[in-house]
mmCIF file of C-alpha atoms in Angstrom:
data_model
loop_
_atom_site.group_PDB
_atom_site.id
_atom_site.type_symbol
_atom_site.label_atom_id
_atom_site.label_comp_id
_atom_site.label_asym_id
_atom_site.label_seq_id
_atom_site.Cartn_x
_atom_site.Cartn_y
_atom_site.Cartn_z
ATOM 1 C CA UNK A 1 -3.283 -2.907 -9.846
ATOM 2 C CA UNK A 2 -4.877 -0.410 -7.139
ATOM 3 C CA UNK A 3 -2.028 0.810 -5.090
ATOM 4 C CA UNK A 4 -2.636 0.803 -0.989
ATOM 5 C CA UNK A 5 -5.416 3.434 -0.275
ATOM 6 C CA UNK A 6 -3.075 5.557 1.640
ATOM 7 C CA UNK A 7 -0.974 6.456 -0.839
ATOM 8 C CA UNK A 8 -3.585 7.939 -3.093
ATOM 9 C CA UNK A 9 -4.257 10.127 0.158
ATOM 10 C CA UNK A 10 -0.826 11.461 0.816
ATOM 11 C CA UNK A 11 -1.552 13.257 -2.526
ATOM 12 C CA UNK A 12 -5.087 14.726 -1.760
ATOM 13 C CA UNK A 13 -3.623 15.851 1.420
ATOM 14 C CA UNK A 14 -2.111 18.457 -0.950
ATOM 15 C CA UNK A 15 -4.386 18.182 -4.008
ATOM 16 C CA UNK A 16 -1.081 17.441 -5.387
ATOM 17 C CA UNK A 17 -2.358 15.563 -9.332
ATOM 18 C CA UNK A 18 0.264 13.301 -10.594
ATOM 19 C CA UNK A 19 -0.641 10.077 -12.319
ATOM 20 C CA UNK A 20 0.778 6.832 -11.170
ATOM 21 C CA UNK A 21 2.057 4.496 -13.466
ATOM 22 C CA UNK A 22 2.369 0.730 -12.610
ATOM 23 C CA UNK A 23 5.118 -1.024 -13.445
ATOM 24 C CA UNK A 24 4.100 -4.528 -12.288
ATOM 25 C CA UNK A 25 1.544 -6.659 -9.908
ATOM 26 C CA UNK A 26 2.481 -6.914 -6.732
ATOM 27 C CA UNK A 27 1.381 -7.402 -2.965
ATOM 28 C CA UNK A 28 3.575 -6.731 0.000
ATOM 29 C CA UNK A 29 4.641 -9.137 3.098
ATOM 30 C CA UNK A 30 2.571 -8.352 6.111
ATOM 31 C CA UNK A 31 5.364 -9.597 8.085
ATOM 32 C CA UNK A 32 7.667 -6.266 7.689
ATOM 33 C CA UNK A 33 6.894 -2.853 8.605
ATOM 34 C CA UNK A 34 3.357 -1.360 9.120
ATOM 35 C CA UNK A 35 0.574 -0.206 6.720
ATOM 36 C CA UNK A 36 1.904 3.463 7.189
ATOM 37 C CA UNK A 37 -1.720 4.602 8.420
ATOM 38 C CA UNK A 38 -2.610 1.122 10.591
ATOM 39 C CA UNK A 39 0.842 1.915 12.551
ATOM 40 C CA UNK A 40 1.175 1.262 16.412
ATOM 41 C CA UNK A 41 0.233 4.268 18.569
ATOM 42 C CA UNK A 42 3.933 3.594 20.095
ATOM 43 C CA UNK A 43 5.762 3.819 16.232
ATOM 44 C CA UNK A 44 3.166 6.811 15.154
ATOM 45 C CA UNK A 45 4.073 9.089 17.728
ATOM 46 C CA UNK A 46 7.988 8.880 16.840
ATOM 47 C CA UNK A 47 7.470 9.458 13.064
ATOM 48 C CA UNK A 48 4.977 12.169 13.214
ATOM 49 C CA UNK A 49 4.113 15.866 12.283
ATOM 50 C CA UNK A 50 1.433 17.814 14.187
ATOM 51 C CA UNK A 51 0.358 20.875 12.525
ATOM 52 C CA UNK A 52 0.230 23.044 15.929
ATOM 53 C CA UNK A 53 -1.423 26.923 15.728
ATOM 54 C CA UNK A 54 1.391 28.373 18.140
ATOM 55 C CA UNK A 55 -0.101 31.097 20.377
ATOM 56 C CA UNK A 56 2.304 33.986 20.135
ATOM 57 C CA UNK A 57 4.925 34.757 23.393
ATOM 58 C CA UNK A 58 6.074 30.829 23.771
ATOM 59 C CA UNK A 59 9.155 30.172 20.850
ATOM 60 C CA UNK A 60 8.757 27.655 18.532
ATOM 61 C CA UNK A 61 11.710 26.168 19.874
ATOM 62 C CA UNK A 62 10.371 26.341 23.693
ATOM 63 C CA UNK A 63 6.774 24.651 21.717
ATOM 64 C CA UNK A 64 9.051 21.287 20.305
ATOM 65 C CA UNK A 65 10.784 21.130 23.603
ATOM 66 C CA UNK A 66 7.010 20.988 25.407
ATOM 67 C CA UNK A 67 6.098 18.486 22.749
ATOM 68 C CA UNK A 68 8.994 15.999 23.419
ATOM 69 C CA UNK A 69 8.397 16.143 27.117
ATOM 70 C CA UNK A 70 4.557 15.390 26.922
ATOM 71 C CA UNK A 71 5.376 12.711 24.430
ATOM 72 C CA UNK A 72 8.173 11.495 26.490
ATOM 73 C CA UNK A 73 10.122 11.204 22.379
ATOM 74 C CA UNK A 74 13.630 11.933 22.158
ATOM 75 C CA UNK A 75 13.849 13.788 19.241
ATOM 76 C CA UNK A 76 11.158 16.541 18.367
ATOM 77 C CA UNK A 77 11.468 19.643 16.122
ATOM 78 C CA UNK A 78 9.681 22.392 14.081
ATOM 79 C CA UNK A 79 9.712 23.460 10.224
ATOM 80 C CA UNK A 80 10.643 27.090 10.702
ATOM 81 C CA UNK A 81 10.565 29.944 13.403
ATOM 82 C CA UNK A 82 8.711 33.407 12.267
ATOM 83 C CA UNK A 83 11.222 36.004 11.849
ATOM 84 C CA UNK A 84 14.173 34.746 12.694
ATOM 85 C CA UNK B 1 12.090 18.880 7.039
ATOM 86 C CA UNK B 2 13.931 20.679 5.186
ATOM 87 C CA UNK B 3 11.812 20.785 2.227
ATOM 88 C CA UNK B 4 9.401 22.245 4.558
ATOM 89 C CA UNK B 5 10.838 24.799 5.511
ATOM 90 C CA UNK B 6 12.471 25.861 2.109
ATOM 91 C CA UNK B 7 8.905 26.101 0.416
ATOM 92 C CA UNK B 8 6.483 28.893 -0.375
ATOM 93 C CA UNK B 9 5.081 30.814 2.629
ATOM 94 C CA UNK B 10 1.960 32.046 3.520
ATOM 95 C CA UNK B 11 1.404 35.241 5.590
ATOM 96 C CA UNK B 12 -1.319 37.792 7.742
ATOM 97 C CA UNK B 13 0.363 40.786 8.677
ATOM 98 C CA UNK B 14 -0.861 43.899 10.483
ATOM 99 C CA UNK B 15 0.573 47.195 9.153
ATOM 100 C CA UNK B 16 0.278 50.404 10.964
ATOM 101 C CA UNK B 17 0.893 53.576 8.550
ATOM 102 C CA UNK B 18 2.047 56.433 10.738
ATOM 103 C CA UNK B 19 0.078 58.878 9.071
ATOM 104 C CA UNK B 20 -3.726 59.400 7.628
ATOM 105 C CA UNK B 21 -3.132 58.336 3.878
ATOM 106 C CA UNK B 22 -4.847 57.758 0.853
ATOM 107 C CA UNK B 23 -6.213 54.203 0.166
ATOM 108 C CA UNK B 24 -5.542 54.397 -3.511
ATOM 109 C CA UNK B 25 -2.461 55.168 -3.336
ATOM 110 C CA UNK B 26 -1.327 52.163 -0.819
ATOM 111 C CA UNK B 27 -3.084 49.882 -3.119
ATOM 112 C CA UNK B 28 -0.718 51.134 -6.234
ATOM 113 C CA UNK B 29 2.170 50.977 -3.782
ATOM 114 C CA UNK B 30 1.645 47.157 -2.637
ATOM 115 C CA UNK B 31 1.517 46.303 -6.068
ATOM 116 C CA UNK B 32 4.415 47.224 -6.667
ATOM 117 C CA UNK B 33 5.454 44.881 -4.213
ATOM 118 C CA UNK B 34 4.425 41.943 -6.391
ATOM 119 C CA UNK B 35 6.976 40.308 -8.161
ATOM 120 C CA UNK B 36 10.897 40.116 -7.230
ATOM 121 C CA UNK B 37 12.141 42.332 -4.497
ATOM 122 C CA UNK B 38 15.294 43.091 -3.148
ATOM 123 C CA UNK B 39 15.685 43.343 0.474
ATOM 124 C CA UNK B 40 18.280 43.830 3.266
ATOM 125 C CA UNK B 41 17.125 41.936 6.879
ATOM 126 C CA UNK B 42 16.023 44.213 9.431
ATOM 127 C CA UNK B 43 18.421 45.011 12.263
ATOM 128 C CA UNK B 44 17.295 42.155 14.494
ATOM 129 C CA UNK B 45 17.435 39.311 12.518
ATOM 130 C CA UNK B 46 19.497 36.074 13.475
ATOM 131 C CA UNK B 47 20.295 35.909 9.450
ATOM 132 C CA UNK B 48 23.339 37.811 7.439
ATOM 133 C CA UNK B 49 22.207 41.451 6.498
ATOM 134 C CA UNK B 50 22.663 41.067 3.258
ATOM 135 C CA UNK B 51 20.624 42.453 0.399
ATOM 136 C CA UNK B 52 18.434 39.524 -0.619
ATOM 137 C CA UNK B 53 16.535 38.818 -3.606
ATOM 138 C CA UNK B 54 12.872 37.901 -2.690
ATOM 139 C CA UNK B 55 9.780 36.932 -4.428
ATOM 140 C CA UNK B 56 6.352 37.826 -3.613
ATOM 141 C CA UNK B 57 3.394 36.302 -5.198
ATOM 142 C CA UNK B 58 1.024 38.050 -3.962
ATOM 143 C CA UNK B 59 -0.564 41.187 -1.817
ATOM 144 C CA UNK B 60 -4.446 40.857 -0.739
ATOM 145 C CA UNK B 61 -5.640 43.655 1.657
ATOM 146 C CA UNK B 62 -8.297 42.057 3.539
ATOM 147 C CA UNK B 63 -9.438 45.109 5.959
ATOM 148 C CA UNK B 64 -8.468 48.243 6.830
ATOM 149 C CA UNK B 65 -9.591 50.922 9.656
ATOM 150 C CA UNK B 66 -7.563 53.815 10.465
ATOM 151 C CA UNK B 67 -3.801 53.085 10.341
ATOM 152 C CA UNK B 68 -4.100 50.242 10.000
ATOM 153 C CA UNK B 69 -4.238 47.505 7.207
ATOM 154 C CA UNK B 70 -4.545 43.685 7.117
ATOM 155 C CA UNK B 71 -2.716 42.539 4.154
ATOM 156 C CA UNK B 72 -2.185 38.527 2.933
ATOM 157 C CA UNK B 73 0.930 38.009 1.582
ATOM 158 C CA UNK B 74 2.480 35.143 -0.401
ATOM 159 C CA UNK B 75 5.823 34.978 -1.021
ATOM 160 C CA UNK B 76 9.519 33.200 -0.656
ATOM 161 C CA UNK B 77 10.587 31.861 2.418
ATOM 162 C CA UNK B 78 12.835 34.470 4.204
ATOM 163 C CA UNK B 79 11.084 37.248 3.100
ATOM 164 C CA UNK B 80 10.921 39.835 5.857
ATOM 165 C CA UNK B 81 6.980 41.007 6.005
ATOM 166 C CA UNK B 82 7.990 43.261 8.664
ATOM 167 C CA UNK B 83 10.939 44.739 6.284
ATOM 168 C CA UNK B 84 7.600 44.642 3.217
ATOM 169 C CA UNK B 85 5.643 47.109 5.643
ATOM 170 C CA UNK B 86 8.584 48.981 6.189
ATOM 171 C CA UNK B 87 9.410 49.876 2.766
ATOM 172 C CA UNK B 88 5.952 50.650 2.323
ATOM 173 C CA UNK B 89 5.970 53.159 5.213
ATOM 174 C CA UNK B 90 9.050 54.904 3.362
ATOM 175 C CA UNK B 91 7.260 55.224 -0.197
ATOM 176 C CA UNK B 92 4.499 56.564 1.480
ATOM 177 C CA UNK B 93 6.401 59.474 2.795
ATOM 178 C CA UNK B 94 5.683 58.961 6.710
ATOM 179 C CA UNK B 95 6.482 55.343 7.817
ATOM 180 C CA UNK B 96 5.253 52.256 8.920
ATOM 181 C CA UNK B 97 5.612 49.560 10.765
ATOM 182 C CA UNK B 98 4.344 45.960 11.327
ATOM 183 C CA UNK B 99 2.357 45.037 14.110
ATOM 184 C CA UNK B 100 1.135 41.538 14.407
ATOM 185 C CA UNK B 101 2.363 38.674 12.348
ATOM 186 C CA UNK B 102 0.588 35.028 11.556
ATOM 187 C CA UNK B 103 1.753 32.290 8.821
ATOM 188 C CA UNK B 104 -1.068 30.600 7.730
ATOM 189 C CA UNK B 105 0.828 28.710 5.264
ATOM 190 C CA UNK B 106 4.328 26.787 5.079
ATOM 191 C CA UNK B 107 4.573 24.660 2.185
ATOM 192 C CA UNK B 108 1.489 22.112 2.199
ATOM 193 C CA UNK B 109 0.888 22.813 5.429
ATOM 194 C CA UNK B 110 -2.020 25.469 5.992
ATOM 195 C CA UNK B 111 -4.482 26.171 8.549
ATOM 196 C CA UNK B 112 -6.783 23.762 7.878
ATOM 197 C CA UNK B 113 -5.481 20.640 10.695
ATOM 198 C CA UNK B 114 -4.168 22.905 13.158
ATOM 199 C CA UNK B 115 -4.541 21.858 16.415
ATOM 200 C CA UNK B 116 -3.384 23.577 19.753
ATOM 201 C CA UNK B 117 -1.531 22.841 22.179
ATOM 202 C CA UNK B 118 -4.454 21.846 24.278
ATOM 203 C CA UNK B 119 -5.936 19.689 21.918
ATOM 204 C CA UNK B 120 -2.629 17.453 22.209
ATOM 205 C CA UNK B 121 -2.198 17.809 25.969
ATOM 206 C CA UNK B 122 -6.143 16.530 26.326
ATOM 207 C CA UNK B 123 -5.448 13.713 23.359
ATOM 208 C CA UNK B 124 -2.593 12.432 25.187
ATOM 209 C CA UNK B 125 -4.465 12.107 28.590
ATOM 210 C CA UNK B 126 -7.577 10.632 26.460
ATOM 211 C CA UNK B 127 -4.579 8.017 25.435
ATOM 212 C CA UNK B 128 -2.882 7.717 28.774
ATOM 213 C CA UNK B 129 -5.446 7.609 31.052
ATOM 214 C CA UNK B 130 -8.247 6.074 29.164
ATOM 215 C CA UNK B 131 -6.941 4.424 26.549
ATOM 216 C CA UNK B 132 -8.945 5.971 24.217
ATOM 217 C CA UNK B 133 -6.011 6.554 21.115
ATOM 218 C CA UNK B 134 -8.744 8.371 18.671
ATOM 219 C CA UNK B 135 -8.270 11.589 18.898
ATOM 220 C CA UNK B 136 -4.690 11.394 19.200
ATOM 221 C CA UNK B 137 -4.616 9.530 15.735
ATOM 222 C CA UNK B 138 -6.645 12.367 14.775
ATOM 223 C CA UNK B 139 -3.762 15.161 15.397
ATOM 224 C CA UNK B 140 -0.297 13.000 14.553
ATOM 225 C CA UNK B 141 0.100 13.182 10.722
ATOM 226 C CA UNK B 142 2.061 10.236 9.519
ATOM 227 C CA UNK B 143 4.924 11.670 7.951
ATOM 228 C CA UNK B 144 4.389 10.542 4.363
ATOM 229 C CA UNK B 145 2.150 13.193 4.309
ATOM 230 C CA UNK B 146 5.391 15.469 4.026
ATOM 231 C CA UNK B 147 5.958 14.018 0.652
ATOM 232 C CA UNK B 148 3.175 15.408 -0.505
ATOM 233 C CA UNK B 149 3.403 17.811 -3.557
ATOM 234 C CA UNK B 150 6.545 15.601 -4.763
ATOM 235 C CA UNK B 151 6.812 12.882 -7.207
ATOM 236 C CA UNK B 152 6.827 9.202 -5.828
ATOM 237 C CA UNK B 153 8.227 5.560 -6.554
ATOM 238 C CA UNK B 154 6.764 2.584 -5.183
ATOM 239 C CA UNK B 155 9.362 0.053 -4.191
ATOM 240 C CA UNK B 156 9.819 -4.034 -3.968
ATOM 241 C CA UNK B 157 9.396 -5.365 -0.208
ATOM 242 C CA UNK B 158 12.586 -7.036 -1.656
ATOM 243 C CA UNK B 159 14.584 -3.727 -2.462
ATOM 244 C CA UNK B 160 13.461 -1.406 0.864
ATOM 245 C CA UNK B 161 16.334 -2.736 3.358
ATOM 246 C CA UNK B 162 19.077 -1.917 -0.091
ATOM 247 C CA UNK B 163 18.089 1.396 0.224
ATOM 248 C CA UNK B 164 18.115 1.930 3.754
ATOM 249 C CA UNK B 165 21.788 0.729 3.762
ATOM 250 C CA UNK B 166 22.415 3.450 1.684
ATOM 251 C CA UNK B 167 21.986 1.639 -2.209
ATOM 252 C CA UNK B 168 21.265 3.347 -5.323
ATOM 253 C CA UNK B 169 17.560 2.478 -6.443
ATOM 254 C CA UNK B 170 17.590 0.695 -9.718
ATOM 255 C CA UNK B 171 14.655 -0.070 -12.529
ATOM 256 C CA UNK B 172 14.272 -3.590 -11.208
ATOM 257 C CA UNK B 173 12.898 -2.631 -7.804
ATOM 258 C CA UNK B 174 10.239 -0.225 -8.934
ATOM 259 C CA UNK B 175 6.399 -1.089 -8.690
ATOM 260 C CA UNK B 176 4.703 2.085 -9.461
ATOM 261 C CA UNK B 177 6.263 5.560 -9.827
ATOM 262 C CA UNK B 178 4.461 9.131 -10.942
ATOM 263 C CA UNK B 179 6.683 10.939 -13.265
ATOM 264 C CA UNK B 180 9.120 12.813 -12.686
ATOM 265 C CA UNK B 181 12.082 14.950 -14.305
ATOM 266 C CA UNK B 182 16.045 14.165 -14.124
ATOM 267 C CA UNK B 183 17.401 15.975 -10.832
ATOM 268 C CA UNK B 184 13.595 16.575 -8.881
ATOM 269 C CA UNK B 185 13.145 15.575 -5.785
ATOM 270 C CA UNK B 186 11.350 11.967 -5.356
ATOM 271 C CA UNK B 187 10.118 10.065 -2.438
ATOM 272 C CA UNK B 188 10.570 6.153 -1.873
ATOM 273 C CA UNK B 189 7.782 4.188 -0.567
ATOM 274 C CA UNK B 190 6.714 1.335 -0.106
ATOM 275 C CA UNK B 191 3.481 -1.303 -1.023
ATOM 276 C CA UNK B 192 2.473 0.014 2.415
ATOM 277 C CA UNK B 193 2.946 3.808 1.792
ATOM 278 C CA UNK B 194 5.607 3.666 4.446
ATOM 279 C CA UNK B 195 8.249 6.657 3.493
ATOM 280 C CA UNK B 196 11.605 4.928 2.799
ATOM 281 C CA UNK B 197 14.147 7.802 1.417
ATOM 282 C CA UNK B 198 13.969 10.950 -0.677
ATOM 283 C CA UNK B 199 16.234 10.866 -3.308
ATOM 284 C CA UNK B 200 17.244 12.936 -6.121
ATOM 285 C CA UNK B 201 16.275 11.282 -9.790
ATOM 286 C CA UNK B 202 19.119 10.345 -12.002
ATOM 287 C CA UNK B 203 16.582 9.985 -15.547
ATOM 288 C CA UNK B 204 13.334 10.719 -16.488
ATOM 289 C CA UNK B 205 10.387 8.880 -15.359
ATOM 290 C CA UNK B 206 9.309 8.078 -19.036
ATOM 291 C CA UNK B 207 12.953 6.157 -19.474
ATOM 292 C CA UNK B 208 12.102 3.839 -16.838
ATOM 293 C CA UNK B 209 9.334 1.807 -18.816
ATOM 294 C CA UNK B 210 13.034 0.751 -20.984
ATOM 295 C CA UNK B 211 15.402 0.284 -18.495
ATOM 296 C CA UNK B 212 16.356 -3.204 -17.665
ATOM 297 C CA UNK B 213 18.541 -2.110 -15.106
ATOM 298 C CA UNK B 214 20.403 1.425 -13.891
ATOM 299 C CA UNK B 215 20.053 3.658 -11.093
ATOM 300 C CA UNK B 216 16.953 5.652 -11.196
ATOM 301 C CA UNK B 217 17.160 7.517 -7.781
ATOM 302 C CA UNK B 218 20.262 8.152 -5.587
ATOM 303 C CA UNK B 219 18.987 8.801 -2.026
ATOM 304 C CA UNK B 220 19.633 11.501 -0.148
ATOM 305 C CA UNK B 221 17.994 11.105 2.970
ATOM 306 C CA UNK B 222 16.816 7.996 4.387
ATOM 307 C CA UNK B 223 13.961 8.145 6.636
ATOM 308 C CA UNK B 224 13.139 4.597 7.400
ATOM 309 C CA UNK B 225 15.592 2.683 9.603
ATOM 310 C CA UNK B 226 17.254 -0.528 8.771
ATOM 311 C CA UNK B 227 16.574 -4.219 9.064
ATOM 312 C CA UNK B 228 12.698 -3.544 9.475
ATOM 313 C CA UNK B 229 12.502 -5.084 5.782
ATOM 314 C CA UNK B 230 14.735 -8.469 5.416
ATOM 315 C CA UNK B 231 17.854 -8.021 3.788
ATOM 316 C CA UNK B 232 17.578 -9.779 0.414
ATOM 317 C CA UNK B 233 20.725 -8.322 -1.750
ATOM 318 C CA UNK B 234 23.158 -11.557 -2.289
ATOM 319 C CA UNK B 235 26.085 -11.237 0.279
ATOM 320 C CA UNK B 236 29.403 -10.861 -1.533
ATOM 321 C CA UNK B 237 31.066 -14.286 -2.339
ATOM 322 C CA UNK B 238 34.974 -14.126 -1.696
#
């Protein structure tokens, strides 16, 4: 069985190698959830990460708060300030 | 997140050396910076100054003019470059200090999609305004691709809404997995790629191929929220 294309990318994102072994054969119910890259615009833009180059002055924590305003999301956060 | 920001970092620093000095001799002395360190946080630092235990992969001068030197550095997270060009400063016999500060790396994520902040702003008004959603597809990474770099299971349809209510997931409900060790770190997906929970594994992958039945990963954190999948555990008979 060839798993859902995405998956295989989430690991070349990285070029993380790790073998997949398949346990059984089968296909998923188009009814729930989303292909996780064929998402809604709407359910993308809650679950997301954009790798942002940060001009220096502006704190990372002043950046997320821009970036929940201009995507009107309630929650918003970053991975890490520089020298805290 | 937090496995983000608890991976391997990547920095460019700028050093200025308070003195005229001899190239050779900084090279020998960032060397020695290789390896473990120990280090205390400098003065203004929002952590505990405590003498911390640090290691740096590596130290890659990249240019130099004067006083100053632009060094790559790979290391730990919380380790102080600006406390690395400080030492440095010391052993040299006149000080330093560090001027200008970049992380290019932090964890998977590197340089390579970065966008700015005006490449979002100008996305979102492509979105809003003309409904053109392209380019802002182009900048949000779906957040599977945080998983990256860690062992995955594939999941049922039939066993995602278990785990999002919190269950243990056992050898029946897994499709495809890569392997793991007892105690890593795996992420749940599923058929769709969707990211469902990142649990800690309870065996080895190879054991799975002979369980019948048995927990194989106790979730930690679940990402995906419930009821999107339809409940299919049996409802306790009284």
């Amino acid at each position: 069985m060839q798993l859902y294309d995405f998956i295989y990318k989430i690991d070349s994102f990285c070029d993380y190698n790790n073998n997949w072994n398949i346990m059984k054969d089968l296909s998923t119910d188009e009814k729930y959830g989303y292909f996780a890259d064929k998402r809604p615009i709407d359910i993308l833009i809650k679950n997301s990460i954009i790798n942002i180059d940060k001009p220096p002055g502006p704190t990372s924590h002043e950046v997320a708060y821009w970036i929940k305003q201009m995507f009107k999301v309630s929650k918003a956060g970053h991975g890490g300030t520089l020298e805290p | 997140m937090n496995y983000i920001s608890s991976s391997g970092k990547e920095y460019v620093c700028l050093m200025q050396v308070h003195c005229h000095f001899d190239f050779k001799e900084l090279e020998n002395i960032l060397k020695k910076f290789i390896g473990t360190i120990y280090q205390k946080p400098p003065v203004r630092s929002s952590v505990k100054r405590r003498t911390r235990k640090r290691n740096v992969y590596n130290i890659e001068i990249l240019d130099h003019e004067g006083k100053f030197v632009l060094l790559k550095i790979s290391s730990d997270p919380g380790t102080y470059m600006r406390k690395i060009c400080h030492d440095v400063g010391i052993i040299l016999g006149c000080g330093a200090h560090m001027r200008e500060l970049r992380r290019i790396r932090s964890g998977i994520f590197t340089e390579k999609n970065l966008v700015t902040l005006q490449e979002v702003s100008e996305a979102l008004y492509m979105w809003k305004n003309c409904k053109d959603e392209t380019d802002l597809r182009k900048l949000l990474l779906p957040e599977e691709f945080a998983t990256c770099g860690i062992p995955k299971v594939i999941i049922d349809d039939n066993a995602v809404n278990a785990i999002t209510y919190g269950a243990m997931l056992t050898a029946p409900g897994i499709v495809a997995f890569q392997n793991f060790k007892s105690k890593d770190n795996v992420a749940i997906l599923t058929l769709k790629g969707e990211l469902v929970a990142i649990g800690e594994a309870e065996v080895n992958s190879s054991q799975i191929l002979n369980m019948k039945k048995g927990i194989v990963i106790r979730p930690k954190r679940v990402i995906m929220p419930r009821d999107i999948y339809p409940r299919s555990w049996k409802k306790h008979e009284q």
